[in-house]
mmCIF file of C-alpha atoms in Angstrom:
data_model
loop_
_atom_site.group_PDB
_atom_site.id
_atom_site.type_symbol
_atom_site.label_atom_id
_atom_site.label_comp_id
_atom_site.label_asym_id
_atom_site.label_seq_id
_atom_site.Cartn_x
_atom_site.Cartn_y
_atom_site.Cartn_z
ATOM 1 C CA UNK A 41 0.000 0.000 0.000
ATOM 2 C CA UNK A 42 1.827 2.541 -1.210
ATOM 3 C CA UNK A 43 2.270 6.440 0.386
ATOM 4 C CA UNK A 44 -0.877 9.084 -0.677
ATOM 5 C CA UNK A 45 -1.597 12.927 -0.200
ATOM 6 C CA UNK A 46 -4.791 12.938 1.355
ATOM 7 C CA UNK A 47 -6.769 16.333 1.699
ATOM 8 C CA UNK A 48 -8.944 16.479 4.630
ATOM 9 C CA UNK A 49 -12.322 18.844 4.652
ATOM 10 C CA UNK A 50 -14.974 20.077 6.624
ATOM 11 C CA UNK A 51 -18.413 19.657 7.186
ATOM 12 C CA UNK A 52 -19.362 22.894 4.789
ATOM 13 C CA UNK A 53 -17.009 21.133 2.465
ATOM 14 C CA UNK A 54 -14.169 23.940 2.739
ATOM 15 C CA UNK A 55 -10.048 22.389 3.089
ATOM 16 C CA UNK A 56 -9.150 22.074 6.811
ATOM 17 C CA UNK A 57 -5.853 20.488 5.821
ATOM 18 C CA UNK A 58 -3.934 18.266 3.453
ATOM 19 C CA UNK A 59 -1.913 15.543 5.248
ATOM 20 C CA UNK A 60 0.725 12.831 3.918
ATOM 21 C CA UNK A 61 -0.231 9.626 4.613
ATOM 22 C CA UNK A 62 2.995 7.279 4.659
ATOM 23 C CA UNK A 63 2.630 3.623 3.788
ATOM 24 C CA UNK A 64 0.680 1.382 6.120
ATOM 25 C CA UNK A 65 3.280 -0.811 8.114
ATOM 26 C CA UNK A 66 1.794 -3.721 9.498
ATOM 27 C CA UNK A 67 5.110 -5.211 11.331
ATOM 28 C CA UNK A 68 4.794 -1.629 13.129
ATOM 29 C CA UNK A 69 1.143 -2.419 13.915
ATOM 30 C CA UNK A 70 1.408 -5.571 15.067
ATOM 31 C CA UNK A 71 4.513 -4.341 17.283
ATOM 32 C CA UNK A 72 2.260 -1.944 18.624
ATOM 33 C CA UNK A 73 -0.554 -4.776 19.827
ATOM 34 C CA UNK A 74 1.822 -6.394 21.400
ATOM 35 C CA UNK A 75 0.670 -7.625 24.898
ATOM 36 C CA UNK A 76 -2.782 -5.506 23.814
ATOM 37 C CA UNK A 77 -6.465 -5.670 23.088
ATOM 38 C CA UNK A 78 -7.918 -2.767 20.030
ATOM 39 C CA UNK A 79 -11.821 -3.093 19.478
ATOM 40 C CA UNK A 80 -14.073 -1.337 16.770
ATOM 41 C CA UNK A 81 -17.420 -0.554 18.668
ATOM 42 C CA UNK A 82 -20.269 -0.019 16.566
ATOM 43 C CA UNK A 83 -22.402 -1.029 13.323
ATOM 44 C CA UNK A 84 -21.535 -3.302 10.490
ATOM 45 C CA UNK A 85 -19.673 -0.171 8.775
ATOM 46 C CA UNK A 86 -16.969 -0.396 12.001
ATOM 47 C CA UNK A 87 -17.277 -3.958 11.078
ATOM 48 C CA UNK A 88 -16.125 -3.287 7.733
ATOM 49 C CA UNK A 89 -13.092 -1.366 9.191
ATOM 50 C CA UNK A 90 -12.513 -4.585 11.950
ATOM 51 C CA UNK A 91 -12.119 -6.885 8.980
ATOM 52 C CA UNK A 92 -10.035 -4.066 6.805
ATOM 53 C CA UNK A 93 -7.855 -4.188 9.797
ATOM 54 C CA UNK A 94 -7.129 -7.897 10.224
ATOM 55 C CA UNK A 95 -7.211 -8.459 6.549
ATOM 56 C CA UNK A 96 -4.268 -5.656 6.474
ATOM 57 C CA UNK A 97 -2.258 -7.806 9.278
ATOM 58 C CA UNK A 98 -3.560 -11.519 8.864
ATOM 59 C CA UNK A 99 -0.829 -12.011 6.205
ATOM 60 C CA UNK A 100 2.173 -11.855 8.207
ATOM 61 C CA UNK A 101 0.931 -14.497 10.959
ATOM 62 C CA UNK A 102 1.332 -18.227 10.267
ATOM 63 C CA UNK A 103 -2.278 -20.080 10.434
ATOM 64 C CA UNK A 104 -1.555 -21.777 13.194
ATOM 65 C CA UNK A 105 -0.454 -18.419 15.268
ATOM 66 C CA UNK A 106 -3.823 -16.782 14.583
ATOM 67 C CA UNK A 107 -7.571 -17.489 15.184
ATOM 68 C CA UNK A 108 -11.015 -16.294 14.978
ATOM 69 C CA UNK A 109 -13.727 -16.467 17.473
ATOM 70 C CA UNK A 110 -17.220 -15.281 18.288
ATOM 71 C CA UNK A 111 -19.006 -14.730 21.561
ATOM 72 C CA UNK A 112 -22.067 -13.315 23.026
ATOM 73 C CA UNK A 113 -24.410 -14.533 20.807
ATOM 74 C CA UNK A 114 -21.861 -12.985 17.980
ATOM 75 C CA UNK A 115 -21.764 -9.654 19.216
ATOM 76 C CA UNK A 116 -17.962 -9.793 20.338
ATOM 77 C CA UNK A 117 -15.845 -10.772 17.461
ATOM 78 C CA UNK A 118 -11.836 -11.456 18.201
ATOM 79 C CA UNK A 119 -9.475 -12.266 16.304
ATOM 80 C CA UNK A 120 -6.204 -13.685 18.067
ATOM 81 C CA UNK A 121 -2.493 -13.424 17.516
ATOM 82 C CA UNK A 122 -0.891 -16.159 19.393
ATOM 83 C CA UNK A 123 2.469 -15.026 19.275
ATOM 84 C CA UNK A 124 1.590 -11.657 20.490
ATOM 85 C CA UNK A 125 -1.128 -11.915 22.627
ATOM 86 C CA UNK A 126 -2.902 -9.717 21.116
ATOM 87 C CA UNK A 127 -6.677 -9.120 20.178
ATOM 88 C CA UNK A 128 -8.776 -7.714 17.409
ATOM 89 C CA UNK A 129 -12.147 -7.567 18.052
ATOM 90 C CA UNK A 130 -15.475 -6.079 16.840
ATOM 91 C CA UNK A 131 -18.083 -5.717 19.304
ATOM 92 C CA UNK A 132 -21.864 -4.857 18.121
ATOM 93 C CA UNK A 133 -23.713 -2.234 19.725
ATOM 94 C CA UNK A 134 -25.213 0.168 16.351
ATOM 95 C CA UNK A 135 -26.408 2.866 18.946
ATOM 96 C CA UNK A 136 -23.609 2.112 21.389
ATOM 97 C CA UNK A 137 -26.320 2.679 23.617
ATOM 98 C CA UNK A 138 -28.768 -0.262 24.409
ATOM 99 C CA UNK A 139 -31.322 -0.474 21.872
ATOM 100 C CA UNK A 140 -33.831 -3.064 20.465
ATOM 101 C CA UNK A 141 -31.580 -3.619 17.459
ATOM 102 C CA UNK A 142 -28.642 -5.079 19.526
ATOM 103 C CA UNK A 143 -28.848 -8.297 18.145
ATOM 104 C CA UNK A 144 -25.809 -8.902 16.112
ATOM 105 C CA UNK A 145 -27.512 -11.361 13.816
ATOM 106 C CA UNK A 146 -31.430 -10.595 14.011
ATOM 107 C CA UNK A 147 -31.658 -6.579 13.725
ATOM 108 C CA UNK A 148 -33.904 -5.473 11.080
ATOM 109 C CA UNK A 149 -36.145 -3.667 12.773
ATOM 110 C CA UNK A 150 -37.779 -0.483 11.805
ATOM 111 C CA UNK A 151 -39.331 0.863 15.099
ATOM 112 C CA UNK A 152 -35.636 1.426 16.615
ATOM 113 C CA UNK A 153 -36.076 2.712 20.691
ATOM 114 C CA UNK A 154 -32.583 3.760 21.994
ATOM 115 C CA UNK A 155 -32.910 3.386 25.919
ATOM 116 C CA UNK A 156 -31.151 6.609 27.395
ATOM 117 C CA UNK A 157 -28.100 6.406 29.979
ATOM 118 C CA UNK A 158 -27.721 3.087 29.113
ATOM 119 C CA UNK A 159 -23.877 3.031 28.498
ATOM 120 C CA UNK A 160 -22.868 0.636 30.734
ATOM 121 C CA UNK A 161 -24.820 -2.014 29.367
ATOM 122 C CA UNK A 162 -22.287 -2.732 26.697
ATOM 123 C CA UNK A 163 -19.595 -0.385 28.204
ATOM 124 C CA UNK A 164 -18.688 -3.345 30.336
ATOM 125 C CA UNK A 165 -17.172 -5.170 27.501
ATOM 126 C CA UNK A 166 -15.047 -2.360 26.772
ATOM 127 C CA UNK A 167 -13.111 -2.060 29.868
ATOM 128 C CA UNK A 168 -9.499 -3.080 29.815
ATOM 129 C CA UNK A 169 -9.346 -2.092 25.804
ATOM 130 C CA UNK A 170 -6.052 -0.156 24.772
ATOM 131 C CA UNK A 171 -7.444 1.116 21.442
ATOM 132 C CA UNK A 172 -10.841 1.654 21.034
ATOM 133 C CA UNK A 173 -12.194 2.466 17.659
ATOM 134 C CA UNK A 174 -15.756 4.155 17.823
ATOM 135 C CA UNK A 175 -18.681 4.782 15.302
ATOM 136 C CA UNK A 176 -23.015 5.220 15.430
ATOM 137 C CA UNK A 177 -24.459 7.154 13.084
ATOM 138 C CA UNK A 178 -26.789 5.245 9.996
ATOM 139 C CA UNK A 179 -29.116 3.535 12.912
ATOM 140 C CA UNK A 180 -30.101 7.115 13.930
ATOM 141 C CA UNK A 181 -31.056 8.413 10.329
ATOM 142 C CA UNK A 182 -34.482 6.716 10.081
ATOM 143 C CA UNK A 183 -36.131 9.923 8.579
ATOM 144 C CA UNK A 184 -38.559 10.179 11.347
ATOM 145 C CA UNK A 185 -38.008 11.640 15.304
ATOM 146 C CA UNK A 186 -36.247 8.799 17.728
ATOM 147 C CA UNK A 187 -37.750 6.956 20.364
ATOM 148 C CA UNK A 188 -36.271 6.586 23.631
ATOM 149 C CA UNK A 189 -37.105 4.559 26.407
ATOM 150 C CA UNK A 190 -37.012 5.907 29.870
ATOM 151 C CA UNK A 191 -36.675 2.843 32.274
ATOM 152 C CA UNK A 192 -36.186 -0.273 30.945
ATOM 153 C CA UNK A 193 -36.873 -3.149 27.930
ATOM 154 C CA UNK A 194 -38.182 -4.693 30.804
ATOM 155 C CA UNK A 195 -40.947 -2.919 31.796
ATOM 156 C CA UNK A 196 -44.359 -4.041 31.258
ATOM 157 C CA UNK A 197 -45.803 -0.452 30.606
ATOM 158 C CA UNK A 198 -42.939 1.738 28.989
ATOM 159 C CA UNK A 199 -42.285 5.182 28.777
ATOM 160 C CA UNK A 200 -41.191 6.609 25.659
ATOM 161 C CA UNK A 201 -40.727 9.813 24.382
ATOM 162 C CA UNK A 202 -39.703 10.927 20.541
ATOM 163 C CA UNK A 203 -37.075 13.365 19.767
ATOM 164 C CA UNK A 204 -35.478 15.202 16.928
ATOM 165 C CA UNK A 205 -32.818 12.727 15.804
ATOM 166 C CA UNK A 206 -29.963 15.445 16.334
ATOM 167 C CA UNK A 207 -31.584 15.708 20.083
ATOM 168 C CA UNK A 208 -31.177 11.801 20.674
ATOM 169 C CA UNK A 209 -27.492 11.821 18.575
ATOM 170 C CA UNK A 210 -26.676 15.101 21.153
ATOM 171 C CA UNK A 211 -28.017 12.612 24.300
ATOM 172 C CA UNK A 212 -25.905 9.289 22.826
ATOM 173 C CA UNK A 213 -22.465 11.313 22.595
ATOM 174 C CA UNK A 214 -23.072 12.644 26.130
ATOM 175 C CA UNK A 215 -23.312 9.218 27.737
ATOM 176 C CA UNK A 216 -20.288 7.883 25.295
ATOM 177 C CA UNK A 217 -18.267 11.119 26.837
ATOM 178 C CA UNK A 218 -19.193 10.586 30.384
ATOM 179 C CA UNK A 219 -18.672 6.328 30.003
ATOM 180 C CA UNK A 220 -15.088 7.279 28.633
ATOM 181 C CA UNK A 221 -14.277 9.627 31.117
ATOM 182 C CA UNK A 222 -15.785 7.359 34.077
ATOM 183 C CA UNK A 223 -14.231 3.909 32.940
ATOM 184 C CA UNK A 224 -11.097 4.780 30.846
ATOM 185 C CA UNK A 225 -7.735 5.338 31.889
ATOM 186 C CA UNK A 226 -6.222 8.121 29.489
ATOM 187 C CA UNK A 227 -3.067 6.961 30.427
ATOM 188 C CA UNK A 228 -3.634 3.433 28.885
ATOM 189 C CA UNK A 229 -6.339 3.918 26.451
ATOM 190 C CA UNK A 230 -6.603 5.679 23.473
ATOM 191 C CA UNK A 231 -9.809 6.336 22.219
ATOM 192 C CA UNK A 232 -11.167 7.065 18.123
ATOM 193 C CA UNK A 233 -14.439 8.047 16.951
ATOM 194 C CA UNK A 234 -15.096 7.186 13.197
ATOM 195 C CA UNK A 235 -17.372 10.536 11.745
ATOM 196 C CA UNK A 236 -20.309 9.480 9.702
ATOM 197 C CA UNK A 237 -19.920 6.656 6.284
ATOM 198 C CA UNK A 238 -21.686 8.534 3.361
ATOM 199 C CA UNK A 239 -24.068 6.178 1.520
ATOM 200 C CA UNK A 240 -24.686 6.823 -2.340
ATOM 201 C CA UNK A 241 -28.285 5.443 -2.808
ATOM 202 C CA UNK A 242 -29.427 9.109 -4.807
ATOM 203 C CA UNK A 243 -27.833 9.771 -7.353
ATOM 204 C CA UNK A 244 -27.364 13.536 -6.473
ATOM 205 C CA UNK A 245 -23.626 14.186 -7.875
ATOM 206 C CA UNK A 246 -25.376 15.565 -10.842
ATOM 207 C CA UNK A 247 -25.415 11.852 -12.865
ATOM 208 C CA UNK A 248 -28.878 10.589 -14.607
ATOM 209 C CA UNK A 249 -32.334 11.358 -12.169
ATOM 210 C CA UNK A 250 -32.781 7.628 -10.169
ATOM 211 C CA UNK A 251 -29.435 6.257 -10.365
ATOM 212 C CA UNK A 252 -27.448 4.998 -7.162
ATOM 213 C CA UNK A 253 -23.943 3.360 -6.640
ATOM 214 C CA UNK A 254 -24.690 0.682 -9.351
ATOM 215 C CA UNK A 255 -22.844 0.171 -12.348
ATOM 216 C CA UNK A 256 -20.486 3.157 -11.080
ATOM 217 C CA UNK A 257 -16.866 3.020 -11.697
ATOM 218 C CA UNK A 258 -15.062 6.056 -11.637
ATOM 219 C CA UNK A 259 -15.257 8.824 -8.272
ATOM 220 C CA UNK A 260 -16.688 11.816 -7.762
ATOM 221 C CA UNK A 261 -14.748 14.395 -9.157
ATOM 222 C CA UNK A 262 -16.265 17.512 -7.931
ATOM 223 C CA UNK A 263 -13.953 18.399 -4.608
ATOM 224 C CA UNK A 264 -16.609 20.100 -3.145
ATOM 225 C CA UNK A 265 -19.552 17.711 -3.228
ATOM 226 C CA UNK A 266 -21.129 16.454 -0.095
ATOM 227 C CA UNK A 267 -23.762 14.137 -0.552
ATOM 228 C CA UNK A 268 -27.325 14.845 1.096
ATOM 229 C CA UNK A 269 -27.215 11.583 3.428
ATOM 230 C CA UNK A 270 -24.692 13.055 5.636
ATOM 231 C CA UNK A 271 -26.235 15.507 8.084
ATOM 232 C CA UNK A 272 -24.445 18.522 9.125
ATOM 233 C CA UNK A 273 -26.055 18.657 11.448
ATOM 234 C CA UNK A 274 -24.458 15.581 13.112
ATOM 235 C CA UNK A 275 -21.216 16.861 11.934
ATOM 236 C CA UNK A 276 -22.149 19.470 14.382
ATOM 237 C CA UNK A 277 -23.456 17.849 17.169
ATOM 238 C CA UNK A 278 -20.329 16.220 17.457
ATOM 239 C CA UNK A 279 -17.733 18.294 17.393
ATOM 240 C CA UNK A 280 -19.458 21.012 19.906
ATOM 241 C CA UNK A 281 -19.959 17.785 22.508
ATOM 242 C CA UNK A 282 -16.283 16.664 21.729
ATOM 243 C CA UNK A 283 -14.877 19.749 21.921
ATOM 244 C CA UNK A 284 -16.151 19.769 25.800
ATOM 245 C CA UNK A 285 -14.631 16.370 26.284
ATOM 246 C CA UNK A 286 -12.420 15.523 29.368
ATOM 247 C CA UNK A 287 -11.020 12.572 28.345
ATOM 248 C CA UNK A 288 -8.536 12.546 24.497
ATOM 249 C CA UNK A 289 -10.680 11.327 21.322
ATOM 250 C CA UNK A 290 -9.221 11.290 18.403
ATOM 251 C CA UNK A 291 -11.424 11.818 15.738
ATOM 252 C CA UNK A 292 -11.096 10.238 11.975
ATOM 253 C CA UNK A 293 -12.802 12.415 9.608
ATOM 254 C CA UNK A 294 -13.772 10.017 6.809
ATOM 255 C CA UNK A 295 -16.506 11.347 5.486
ATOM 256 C CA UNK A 296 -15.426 13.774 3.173
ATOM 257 C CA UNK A 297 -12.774 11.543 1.588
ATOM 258 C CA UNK A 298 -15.590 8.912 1.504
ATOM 259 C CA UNK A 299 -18.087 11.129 -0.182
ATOM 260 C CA UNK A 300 -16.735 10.750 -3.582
ATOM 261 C CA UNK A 301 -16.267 6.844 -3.663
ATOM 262 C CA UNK A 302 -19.632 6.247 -5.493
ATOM 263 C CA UNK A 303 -17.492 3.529 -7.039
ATOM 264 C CA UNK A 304 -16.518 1.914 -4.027
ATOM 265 C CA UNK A 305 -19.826 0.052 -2.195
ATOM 266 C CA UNK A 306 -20.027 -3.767 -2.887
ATOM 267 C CA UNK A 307 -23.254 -3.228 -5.257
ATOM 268 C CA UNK A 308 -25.265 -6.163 -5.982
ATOM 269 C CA UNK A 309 -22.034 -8.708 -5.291
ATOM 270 C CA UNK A 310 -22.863 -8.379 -1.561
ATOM 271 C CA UNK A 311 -24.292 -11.491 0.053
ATOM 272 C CA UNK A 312 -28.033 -11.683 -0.353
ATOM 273 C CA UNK A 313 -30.056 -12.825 2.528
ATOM 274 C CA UNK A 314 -33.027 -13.881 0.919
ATOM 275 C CA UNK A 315 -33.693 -14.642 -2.616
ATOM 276 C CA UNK A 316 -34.063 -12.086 -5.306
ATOM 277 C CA UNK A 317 -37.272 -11.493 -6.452
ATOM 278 C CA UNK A 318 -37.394 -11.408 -10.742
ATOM 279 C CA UNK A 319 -38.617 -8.152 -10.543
ATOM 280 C CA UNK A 320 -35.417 -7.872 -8.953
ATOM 281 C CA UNK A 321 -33.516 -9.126 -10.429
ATOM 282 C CA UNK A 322 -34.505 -7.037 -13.938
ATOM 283 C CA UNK A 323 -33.432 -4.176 -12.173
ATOM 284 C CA UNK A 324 -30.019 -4.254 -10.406
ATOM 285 C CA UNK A 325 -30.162 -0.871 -9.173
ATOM 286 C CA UNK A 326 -33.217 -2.293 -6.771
ATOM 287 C CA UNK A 327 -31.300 -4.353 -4.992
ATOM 288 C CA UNK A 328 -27.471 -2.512 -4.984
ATOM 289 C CA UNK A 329 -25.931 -1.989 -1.056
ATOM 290 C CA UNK A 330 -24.396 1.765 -1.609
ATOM 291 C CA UNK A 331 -23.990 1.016 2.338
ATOM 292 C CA UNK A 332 -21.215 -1.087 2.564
ATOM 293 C CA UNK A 333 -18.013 -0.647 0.986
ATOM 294 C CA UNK A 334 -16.100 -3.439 -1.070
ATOM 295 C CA UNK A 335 -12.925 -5.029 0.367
ATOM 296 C CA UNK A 336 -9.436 -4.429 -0.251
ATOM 297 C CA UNK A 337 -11.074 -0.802 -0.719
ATOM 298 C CA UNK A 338 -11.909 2.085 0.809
ATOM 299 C CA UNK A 339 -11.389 1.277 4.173
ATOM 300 C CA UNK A 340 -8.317 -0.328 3.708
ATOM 301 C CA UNK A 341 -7.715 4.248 3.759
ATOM 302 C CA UNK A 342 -9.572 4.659 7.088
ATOM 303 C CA UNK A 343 -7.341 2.366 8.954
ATOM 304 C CA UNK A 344 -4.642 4.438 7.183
ATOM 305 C CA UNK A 345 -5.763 7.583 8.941
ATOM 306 C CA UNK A 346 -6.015 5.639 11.977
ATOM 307 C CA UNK A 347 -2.417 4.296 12.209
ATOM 308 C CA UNK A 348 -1.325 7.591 11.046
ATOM 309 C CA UNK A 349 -3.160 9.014 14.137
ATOM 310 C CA UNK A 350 -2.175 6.480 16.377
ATOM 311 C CA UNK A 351 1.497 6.972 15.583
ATOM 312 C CA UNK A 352 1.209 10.644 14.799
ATOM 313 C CA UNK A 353 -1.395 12.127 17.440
ATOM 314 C CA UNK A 354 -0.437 15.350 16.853
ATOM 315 C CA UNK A 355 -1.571 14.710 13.038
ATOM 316 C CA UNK A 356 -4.195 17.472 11.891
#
């Protein structure tokens, strides 16, 4: 993977700073885990990153000096380096708070409640981390107000009350700050947030009226686009509640940089859950994931930005 100029930009799209990015060096990362647990927290997007990240190292450990398990009803992914005892894991929690999508395998659900100051539930399995690798933002765009539950799933009558989405995004990094600050050692732990994935499902980059990530091959080219799925608002909430932070986070802008990878989503080669219909199946662009992102490929850059920010802290 060879060295790249990267230019980093806002959230109104304006140059905050172009950075060189020298060539990943997985001995150096590995080095680094040494004796060590990192963890990605989050959705299937930080699960794209967990997998970009052992994919980037897996090559330099024999198969017998590495291995792959799943606990917790698959919510805790790790993946194990004998000879260094050191982890890799993913752990699911889409809302990092609890939620009624928190089942890593079964989470489709379209009435999403968020149950407030409810850090700790997964925060538990955090504890002890060295590197921890947040994200949360897709769950939270459902294009209506949020629920949130007062009390508990438990409850036979609940209490819930709807909220703007940027109101219940404001309350999630709140508890995330005041977990971090509680339960982490700054000394020990270094802490990442991952901003917001762009998706490409509207075609709004000024291409043909319908069109989505399908059939696309070539970027963006327009350095100032910024596509309508990622809020600004977010982009907002998030750096005035960081910016009040106690405890270090190192933030990895990827957004931006992301934005013009219309080329870069797996498409219709992702693995398909149920059949397709022939409907369908006449129209790829139906079915296309402008979600996820292929592998080797775009992430393989986000964990770039990482270990440039985990070996260069004062970077940007």
């Amino acid at each position: 993977m060879g060295d790249r100029i990267l230019s980093i930009r806002n959230g109104d799209g304006n140059p905050m700073a172009v950075i060189f990015l020298g060539r990943f060096n997985a001995t150096l990362m590995l080095e680094s885990l040494r004796g060590k647990r990192m963890m990605f927290v989050g959705d299937s997007l930080n699960r794209g990153q967990y997998v970009s990240m052992v994919c980037l190292l897996h090559r330099l450990i024999p198969e017998d000096k590495k291995s792959m398990e799943t606990y917790n009803n698959d919510a805790l992914t790790v993946f194990r380096v004998k000879d260094y005892n050191a982890t890799i894991e993913f752990y699911w929690a889409p809302f990092l708070l609890e939620s009624n999508s928190d089942n890593a395998v079964v989470h489709r659900i379209s009435d999403r409640i968020v149950r407030k100051g409810s850090m700790n539930k997964h925060g538990r399995h955090w504890k002890g981390v060295d590197i921890l690798v947040f994200n949360t933002y897709l769950w939270w765009v459902t294009g209506q107000d949020m629920k949130i539950l007062k009390g508990s799933f438990k409850d036979v009558e609940k209490e819930i009350m709807q909220i703007s989405t940027e109101d219940a995004y404001r309350m999630a990094m709140k508890s995330l700050l005041r977990w971090v600050t509680r339960n982490l050692d700054r000394e020990k732990t270094r802490v990442f947030f991952t901003s917001m994935s762009p998706t490409h499902s509207k075609g709004n980059w000024g291409g043909e009226a319908g069109e989505n990530c399908y059939n696309q091959t070539t970027p963006i080219v327009d350095p100032n686009y910024w596509g309508s799925d990622s809020r600004k608002s977010i982009m907002k909430v998030i750096g005035e509640e960081f910016s009040k932070s106690e405890f270090p986070i190192t933030f990895l802008n990827i957004t931006q940089l992301s934005s013009y990878r219309k080329d870069a989503h797996t498409s219709i080669y992702k693995k398909q859950w149920n059949p397709l219909t022939t409907e369908q199946l006449a129209n790829p662009a139906s079915y296309a994931d402008c979600i996820h992102w292929c592998l080797p490929g775009l992430q393989d850059t986000w964990n770039e930005l990482l270990f440039a920010k985990l070996f260069h802290p004062d970077l940007i």
